[in-house]
XYZ file of C-alpha atoms in Angstrom:
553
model
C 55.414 -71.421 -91.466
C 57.124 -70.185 -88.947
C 56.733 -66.342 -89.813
C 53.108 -67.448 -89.717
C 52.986 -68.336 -86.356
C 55.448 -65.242 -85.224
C 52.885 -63.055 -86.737
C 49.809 -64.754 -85.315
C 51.578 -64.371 -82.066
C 51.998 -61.090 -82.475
C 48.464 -60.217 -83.519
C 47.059 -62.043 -80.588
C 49.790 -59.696 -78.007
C 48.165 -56.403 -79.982
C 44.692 -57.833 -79.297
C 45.097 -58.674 -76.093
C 47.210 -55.234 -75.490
C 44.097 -53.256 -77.046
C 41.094 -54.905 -74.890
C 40.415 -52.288 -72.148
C 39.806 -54.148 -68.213
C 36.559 -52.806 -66.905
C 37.141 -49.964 -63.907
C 37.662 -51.114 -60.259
C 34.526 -50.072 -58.221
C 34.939 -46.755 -55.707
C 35.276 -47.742 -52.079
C 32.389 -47.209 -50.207
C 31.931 -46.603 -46.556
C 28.849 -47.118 -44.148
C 28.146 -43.905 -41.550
C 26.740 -44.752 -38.121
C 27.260 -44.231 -34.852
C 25.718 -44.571 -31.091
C 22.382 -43.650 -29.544
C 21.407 -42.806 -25.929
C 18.816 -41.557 -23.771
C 16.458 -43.031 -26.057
C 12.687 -44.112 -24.310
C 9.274 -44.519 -24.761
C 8.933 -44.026 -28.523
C 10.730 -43.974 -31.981
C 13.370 -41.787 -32.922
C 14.047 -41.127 -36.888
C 17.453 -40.369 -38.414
C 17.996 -38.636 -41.951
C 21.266 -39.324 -43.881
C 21.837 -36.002 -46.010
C 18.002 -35.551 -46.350
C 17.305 -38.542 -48.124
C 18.153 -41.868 -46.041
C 16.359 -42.825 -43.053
C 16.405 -44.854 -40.484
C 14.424 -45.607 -36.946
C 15.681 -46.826 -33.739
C 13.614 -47.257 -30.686
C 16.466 -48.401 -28.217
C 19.551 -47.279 -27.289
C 22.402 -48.826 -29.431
C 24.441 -48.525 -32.545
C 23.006 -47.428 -35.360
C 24.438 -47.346 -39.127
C 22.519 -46.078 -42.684
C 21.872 -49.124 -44.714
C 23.600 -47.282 -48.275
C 27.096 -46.754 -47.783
C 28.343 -43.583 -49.238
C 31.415 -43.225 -51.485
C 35.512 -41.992 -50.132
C 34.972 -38.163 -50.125
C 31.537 -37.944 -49.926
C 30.251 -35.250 -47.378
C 27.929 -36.658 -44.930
C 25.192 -34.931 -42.459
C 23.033 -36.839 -39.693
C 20.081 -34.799 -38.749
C 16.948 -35.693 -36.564
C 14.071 -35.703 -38.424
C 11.614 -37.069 -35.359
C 11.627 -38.095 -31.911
C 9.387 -39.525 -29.476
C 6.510 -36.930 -27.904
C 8.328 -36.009 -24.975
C 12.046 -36.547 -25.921
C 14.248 -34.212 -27.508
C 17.304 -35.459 -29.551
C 20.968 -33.847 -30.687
C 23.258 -34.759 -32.448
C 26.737 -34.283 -31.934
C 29.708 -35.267 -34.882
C 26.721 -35.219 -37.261
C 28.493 -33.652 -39.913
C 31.890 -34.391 -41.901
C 33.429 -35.957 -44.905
C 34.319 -39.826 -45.367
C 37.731 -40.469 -45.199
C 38.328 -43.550 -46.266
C 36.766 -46.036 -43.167
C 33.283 -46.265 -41.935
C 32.081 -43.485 -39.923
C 30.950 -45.034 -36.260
C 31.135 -41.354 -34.334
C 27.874 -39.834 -34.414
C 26.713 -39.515 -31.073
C 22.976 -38.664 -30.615
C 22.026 -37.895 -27.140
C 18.138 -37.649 -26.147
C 16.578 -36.579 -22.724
C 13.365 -35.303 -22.130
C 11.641 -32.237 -23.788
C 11.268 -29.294 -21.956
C 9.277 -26.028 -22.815
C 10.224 -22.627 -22.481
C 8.935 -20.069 -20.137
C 8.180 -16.385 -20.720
C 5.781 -13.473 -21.151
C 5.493 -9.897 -21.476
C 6.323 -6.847 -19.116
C 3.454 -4.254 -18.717
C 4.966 0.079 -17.337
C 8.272 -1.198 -16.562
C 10.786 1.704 -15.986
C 13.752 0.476 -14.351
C 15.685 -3.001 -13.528
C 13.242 -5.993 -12.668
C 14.151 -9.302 -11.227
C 11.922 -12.027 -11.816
C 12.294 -15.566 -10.382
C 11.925 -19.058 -11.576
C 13.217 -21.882 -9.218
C 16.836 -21.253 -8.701
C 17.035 -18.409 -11.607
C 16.869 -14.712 -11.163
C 16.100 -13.466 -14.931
C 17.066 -9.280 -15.215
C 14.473 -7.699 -17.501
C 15.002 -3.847 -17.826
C 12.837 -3.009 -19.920
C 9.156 -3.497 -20.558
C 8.215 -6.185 -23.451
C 8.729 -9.866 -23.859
C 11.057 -11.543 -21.813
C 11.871 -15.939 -21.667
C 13.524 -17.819 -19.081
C 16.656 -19.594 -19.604
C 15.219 -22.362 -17.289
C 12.873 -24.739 -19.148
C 10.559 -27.498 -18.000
C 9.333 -30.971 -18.738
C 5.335 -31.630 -19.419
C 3.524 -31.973 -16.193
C 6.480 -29.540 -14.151
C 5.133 -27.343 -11.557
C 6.264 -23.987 -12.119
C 5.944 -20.371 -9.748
C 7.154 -17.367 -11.042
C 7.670 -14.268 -8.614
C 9.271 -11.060 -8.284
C 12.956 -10.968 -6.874
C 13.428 -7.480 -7.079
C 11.467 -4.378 -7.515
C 12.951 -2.075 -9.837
C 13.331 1.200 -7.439
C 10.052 3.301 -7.150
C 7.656 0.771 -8.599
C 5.920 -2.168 -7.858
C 5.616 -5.129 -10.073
C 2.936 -7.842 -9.719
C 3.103 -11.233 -11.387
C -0.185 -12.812 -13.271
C -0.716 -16.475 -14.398
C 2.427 -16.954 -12.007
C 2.096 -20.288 -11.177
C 0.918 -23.662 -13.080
C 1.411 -26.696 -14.730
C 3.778 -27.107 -17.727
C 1.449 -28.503 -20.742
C 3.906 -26.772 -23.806
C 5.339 -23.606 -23.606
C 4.080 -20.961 -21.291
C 3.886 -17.765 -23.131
C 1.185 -16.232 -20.722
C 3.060 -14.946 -17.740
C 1.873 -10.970 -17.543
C 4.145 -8.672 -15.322
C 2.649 -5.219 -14.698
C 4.504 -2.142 -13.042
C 3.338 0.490 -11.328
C 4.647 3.664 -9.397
C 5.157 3.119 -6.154
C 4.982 6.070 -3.326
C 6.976 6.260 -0.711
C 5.180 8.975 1.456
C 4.957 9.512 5.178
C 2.063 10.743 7.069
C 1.840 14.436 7.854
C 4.829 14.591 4.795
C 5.447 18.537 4.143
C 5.220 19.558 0.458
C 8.277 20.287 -1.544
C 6.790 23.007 -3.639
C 3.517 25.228 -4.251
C 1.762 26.504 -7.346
C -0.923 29.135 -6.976
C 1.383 30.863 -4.163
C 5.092 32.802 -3.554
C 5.591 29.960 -0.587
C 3.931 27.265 1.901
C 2.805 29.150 4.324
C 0.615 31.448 2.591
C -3.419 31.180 1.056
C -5.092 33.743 -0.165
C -7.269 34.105 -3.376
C -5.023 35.502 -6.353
C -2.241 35.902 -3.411
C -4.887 39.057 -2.752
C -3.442 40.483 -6.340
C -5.059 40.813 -9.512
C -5.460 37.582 -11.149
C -2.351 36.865 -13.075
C -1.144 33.404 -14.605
C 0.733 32.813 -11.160
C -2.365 32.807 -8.714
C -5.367 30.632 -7.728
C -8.798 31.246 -6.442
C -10.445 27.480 -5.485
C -8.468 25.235 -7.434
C -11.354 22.263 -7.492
C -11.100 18.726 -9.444
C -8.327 16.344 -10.750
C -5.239 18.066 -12.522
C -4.336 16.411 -15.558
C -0.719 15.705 -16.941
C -0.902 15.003 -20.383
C 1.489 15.364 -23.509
C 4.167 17.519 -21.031
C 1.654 19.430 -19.793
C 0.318 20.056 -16.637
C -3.301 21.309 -17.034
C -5.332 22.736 -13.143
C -8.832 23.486 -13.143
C -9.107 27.407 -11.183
C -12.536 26.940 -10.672
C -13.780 30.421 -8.709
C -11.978 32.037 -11.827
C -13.607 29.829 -14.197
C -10.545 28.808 -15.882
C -8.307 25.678 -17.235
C -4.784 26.724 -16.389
C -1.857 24.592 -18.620
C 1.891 24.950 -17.301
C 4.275 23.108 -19.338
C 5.105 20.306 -17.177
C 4.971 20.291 -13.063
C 6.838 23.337 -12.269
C 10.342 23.194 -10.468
C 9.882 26.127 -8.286
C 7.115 27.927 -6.152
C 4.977 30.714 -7.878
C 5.240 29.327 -11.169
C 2.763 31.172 -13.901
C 0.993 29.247 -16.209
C 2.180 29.269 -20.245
C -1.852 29.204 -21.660
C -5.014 29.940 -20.155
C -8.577 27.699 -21.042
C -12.414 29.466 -20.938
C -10.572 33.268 -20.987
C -9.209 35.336 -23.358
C -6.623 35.862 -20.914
C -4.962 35.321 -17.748
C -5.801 38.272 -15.778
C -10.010 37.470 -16.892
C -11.831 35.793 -14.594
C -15.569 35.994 -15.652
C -17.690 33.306 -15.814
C -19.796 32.515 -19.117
C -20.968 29.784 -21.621
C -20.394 29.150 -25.208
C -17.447 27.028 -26.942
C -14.617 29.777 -25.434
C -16.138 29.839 -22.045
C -16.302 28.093 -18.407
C -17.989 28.587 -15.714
C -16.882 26.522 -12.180
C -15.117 23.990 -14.465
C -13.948 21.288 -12.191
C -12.395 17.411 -12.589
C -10.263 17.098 -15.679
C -9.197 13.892 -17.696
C -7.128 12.999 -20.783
C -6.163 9.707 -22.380
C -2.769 11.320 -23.569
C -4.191 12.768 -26.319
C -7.727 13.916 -26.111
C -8.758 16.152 -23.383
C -12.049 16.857 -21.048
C -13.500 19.412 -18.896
C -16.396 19.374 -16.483
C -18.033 22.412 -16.797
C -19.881 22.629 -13.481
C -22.303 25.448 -14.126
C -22.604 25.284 -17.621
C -23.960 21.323 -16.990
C -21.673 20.062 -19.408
C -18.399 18.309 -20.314
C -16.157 19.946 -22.944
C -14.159 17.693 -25.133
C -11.143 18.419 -26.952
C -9.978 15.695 -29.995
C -6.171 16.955 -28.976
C -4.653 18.412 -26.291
C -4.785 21.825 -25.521
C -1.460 24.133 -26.123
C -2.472 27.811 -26.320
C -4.718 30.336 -25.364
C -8.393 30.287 -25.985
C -8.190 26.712 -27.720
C -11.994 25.763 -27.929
C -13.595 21.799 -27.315
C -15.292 20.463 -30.592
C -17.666 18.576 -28.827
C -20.093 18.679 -25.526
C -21.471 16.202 -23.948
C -24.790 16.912 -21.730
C -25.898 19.348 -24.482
C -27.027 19.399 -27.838
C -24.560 22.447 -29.138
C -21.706 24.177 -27.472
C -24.329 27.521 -26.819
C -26.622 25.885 -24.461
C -26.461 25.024 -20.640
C -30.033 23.809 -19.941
C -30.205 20.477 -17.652
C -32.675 17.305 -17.676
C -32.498 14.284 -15.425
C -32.055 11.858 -19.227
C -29.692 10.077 -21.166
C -28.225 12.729 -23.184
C -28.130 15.412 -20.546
C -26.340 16.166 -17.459
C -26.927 18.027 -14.047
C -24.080 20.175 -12.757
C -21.242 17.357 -13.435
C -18.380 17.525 -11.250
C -15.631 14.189 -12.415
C -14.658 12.594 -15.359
C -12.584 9.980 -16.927
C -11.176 9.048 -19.793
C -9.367 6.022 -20.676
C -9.550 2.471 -21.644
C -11.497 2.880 -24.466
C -14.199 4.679 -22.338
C -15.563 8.197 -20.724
C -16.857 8.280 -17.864
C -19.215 11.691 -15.841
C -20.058 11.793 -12.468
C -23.195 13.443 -13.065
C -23.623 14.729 -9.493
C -26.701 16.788 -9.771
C -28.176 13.916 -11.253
C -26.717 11.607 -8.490
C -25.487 8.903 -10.899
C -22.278 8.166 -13.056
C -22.960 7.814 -16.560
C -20.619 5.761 -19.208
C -19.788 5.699 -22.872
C -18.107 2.606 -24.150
C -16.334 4.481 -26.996
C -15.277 8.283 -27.248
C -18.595 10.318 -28.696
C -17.922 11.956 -31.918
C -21.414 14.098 -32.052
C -22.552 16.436 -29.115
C -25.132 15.361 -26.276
C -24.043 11.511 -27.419
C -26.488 9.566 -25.218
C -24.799 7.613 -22.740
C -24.632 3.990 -23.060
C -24.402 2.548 -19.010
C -25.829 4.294 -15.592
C -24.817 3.746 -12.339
C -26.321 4.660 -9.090
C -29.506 4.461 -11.032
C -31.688 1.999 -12.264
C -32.684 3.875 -15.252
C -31.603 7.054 -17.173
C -34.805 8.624 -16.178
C -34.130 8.531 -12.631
C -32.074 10.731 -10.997
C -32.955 10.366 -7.099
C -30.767 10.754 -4.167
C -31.567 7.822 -2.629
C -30.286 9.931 0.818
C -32.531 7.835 3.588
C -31.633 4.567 1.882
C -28.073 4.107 0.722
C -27.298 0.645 -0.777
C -24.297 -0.926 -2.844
C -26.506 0.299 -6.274
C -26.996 3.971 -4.950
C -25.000 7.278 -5.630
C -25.324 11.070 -3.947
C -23.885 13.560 -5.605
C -20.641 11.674 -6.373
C -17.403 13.352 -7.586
C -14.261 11.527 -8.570
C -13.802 8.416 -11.090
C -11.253 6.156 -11.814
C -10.765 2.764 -13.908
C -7.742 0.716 -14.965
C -10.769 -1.090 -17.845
C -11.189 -3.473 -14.999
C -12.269 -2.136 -11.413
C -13.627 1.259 -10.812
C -13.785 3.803 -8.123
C -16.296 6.025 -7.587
C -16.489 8.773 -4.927
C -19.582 8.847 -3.679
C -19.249 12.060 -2.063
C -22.449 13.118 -0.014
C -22.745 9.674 1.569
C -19.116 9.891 2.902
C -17.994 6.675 0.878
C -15.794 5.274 -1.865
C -17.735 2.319 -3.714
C -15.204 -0.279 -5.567
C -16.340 -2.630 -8.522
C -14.000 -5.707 -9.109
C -14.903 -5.828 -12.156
C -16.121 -3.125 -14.829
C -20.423 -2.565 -14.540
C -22.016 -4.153 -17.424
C -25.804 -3.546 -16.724
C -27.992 -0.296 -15.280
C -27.740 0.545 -11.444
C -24.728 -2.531 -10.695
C -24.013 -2.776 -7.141
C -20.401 -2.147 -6.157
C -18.370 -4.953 -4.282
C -16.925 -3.339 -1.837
C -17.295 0.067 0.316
C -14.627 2.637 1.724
C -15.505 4.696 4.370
C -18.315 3.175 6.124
C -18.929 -0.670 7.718
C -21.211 -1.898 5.406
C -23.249 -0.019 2.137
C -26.291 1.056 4.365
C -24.808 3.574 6.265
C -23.681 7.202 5.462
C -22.026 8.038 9.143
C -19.062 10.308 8.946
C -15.575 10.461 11.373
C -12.783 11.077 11.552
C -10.383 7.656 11.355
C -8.495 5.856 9.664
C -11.230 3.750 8.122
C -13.986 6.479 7.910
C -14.220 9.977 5.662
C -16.278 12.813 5.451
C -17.155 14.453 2.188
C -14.737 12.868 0.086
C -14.189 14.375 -3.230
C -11.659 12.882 -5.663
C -9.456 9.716 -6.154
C -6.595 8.578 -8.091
C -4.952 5.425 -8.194
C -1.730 3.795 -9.368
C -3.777 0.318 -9.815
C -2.256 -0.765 -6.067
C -2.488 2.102 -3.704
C -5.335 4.408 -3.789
C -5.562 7.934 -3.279
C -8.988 9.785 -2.060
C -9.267 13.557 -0.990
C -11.175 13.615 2.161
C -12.122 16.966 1.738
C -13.672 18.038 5.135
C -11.531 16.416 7.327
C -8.613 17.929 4.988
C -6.780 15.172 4.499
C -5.400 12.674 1.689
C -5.951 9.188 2.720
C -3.776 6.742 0.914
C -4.344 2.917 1.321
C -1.248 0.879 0.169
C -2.869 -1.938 -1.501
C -6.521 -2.406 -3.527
C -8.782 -2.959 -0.312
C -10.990 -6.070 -0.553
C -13.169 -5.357 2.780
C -15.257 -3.068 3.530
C -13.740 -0.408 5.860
C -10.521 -1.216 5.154
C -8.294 1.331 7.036
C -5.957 3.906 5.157
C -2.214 3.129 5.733
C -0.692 6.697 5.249
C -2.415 10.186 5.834
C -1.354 13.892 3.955
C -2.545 16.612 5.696
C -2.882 15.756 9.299
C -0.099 14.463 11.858
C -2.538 11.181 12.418
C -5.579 9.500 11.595
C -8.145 11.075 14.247
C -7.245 14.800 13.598
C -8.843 16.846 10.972
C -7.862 20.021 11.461
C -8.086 22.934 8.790
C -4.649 24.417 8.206
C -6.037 27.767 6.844
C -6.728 30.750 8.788
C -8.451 31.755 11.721
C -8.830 27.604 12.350
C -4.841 27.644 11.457
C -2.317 28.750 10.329
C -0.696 27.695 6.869
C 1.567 25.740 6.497
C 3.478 22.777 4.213
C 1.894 19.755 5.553
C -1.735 21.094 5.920
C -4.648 20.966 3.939
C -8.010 22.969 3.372
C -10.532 20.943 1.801
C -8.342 19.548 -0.769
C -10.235 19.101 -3.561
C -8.528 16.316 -6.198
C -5.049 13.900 -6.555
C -2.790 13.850 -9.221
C 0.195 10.894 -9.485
C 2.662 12.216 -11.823
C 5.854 9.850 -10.517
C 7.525 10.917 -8.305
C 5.206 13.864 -7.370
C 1.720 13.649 -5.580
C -0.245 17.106 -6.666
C -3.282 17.665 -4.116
C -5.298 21.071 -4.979
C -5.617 22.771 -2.092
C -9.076 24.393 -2.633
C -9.249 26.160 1.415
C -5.982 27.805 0.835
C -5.936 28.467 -2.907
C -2.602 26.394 -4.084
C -1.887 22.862 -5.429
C 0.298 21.416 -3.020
C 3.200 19.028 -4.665
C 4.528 16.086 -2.309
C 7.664 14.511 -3.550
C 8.221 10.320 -3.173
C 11.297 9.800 -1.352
């Protein structure tokens, strides 16, 4: 019996040894933490993507499931109220063996971001924004470090200029609604020039003081007889219309010293021929030029035409695939219609558009897209109410009325037009949409019924040619032989110039060119077209046979 029970014993110990005890459970550990700045809405917490939770009040906050010892953990904002922006700091870690109380999420209100893009921009900018100044050197996008809450007030202005330009600020100023993406900066070159300013150099002449037709030599790639029209400089080329020797002349680039000679030679077969013909390799009187940057035009005066060339010229005897004004490159004929043109003497290109001033025809005619077939008809007429009308309009001027007008310019927007035989410069604010538009605003005279001419600082007489930078303005006032330059866009009629080339003041108008004068650096003889080509100002000095080049200081 009693090695029974010792054995019974026993089994029950090895039974009792052999039963396994079920596994303690793994510690687990809650993560939480503290919220502030929270107001006017919910805020929604994620627990490594999957947990969430929602507090709308300031407080401490902890994820319902508990995670295990070890476990990595990440907090992370999924929403917030409209206007509030939260972060979280201590959001991310491992459990080490307590609960996790540490995360800190902060909220304040949102803000938004403010920026925009830079338009020409060639130097260092300073833009400002409340108490920032933000550097931008170079033209593109550009954001604000400052940022502001829905419903802030915001004005955005220009600290600094970068040095020879002029930046103006659009959609400057408004009310914060998201982010503002729609501030537009746009710089342009900016001349510094003083009245009665001498020239630094001279093409078409040995030096300043002298004017005579082909420098009374043989023609030759160095001289000049007339030079009429606005130069064009295009591709690193500078292209002059010689119009008494019915030639294009191209230089590569603005020359560096006086007497420079041309490296190709347009409408002759060379450059000592000056004769005057028609057909695809001739010109005859050609006078305002234009390019885009790549395509190239010539009015062809005499011929009634304007020459167009799909790339920029680079060598001798380079001929235009297309004419406008006439139905083939062989014919010079003239009509008072669409599709024809009367001794034109301006024209622009740019902005998606090409523009004549048709002055024989006493209007400006427009194309809304470059013409790819000859005598294109025009699509727009000003100075006219129809394109079958081609009338002076001399006893009558008006704001919708053009005589024999000459030089063109447009930034796609506004647009100049010389309106040469009634002494004036008309101005549209914004680009003519239908037949005969009336301009806005007048140069030259007090109102857009007269046709007076003076000599002042507000008047002209015979203007020819304009160029602008988009701020100041640029017109050749041809007989009083002068360059009038106005430093901002004028917005009234008569507004008065603010610097004069060519003259020591605003009520001479003097011709420097012999027997009136002798001549010299700082005068002019019916100066005939403008040219901005930063930091030069080329005026062709028709009178004295040279393009004079001023130099911004």
């Amino acid at each position: 019996m009693r090695i029974g029970r010792l054995g019974l014993l026993g089994l029950a110990t090895l039974v009792a040894a052999c039963e396994e005890k079920p596994p303690a459970k793994p510690a687990t550990y809650r993560v939480g933490g503290t919220v502030s700045g929270l107001s006017g809405g919910a805020l929604t917490l994620q627990l490594n993507g999957q947990q969430s939770l929602t507090r709308s009040s300031d407080g401490p906050f902890s994820f319902e499931t508990p995670l295990e010892n070890r476990s990595d953990y990440a907090v992370t904002v999924a929403s917030t109220p409209a206007e509030q922006e939260c972060s979280v700091e201590g959001g991310t870690g491992k459990v080490a063996g307590a609960d996790v109380s540490s995360v800190q999420v902060r909220c304040g209100t949102r803000t938004y971001t403010l920026g925009g893009s830079v338009e020409g921009l060639r130097g260092t900018l300073g833009l400002s924004l409340g108490g920032e100044t933000l550097q931008v050197t170079a033209a593109g996008g550009f954001t604000f470090t400052t940022k502001l809450p829905r419903g802030g007030a915001y004005t955005v202005g220009v600290a600094t200029q970068p040095e020879g330009q002029r930046c103006t600020v659009s959609n400057g100023t408004g009310t914060v609604a998201g982010n503002v993406t729609n501030l537009s900066v746009r710089c342009v070159d900016w001349y510094t020039l003083d009245s009665a300013q001498a020239a630094s150099l001279v093409i078409g002449q040995k030096d300043l003081t002298s004017g005579l037709p082909h420098q009374a030599l043989p023609p030759g790639a160095n001289t000049l007889d007339g030079p009429w029209g606005n130069p064009v400089l295009a591709g690193g080329r500078l292209y002059l219309s010689d119009q008494n020797s019915h030639r294009v002349l191209g230089f590569n680039g603005v020359p560096a010293a006086n007497d420079a000679s041309a490296a190709f030679v347009l409408g002759q077969p060379d450059s000592t021929t000056v004769t005057a013909g028609s057909g695809a390799g001739n010109l005859d009187r050609p006078t305002g030029l234009a390019s885009d940057g790549t395509r190239f035009a010539v009015a062809d005066y005499r011929n009634n035409r304007v020459l167009l060339y799909p790339a920029l010229p680079a060598s001798t005897g380079t001929e235009p695939t297309r004419v406008l004004g006439q139905p083939a490159l062989d014919t010079r004929d003239t009509a008072c219609s669409r599709d024809h043109l009367g001794l034109p003497q301006g024209v622009f290109i740019g902005h998606g558009k090409v523009l004549v001033a048709d002055s024989g025809n006493n209007r400006v005619l427009v194309w809304n897209s470059f013409p790819t077939t000859n005598a294109a008809p025009a699509e727009l007429v000003l100075g006219q109410t129809s394109f079958d009308s081609c009338a002076s309009h001399d006893a009558a001027p008006s704001a919708s009325t053009l005589y024999s007008p000459t030089g063109l310019w447009t930034d796609g927007t506004r647009l100049a037009v010389v309106d040469t035989a009634n002494s004036r410069v008309l101005l549209w604010n914004s680009f003519p949409t239908v037949n005969g538009q009336p301009a806005d605003v007048v140069l030259g005279q007090s109102g857009f019924t007269s046709r007076t001419t003076d000599t002042t600082a507000s008047t002209l007489r015979i203007p020819t040619y304009i160029a602008s930078t988009g701020q100041q303005l640029f017109v050749a006032d041809s007989q009083n032989h002068r360059v009038l330059v106005w430093n901002q866009w004028p917005t009234a009629n008569g507004a008065p110039a603010d610097i004069v080339l060519g003259q020591p003041d605003f009520v001479t108008g003097v011709e420097a060119s012999p027997p009136t004068a002798p001549t010299t650096a700082s005068g002019l003889s019916q100066p005939g077209g403008v040219l901005l080509a930063w930091p030069q100002v080329l005026v062709p000095d028709s009178g004295n046979n040279r393009v004079l080049v001023f130099t911004s200081r």
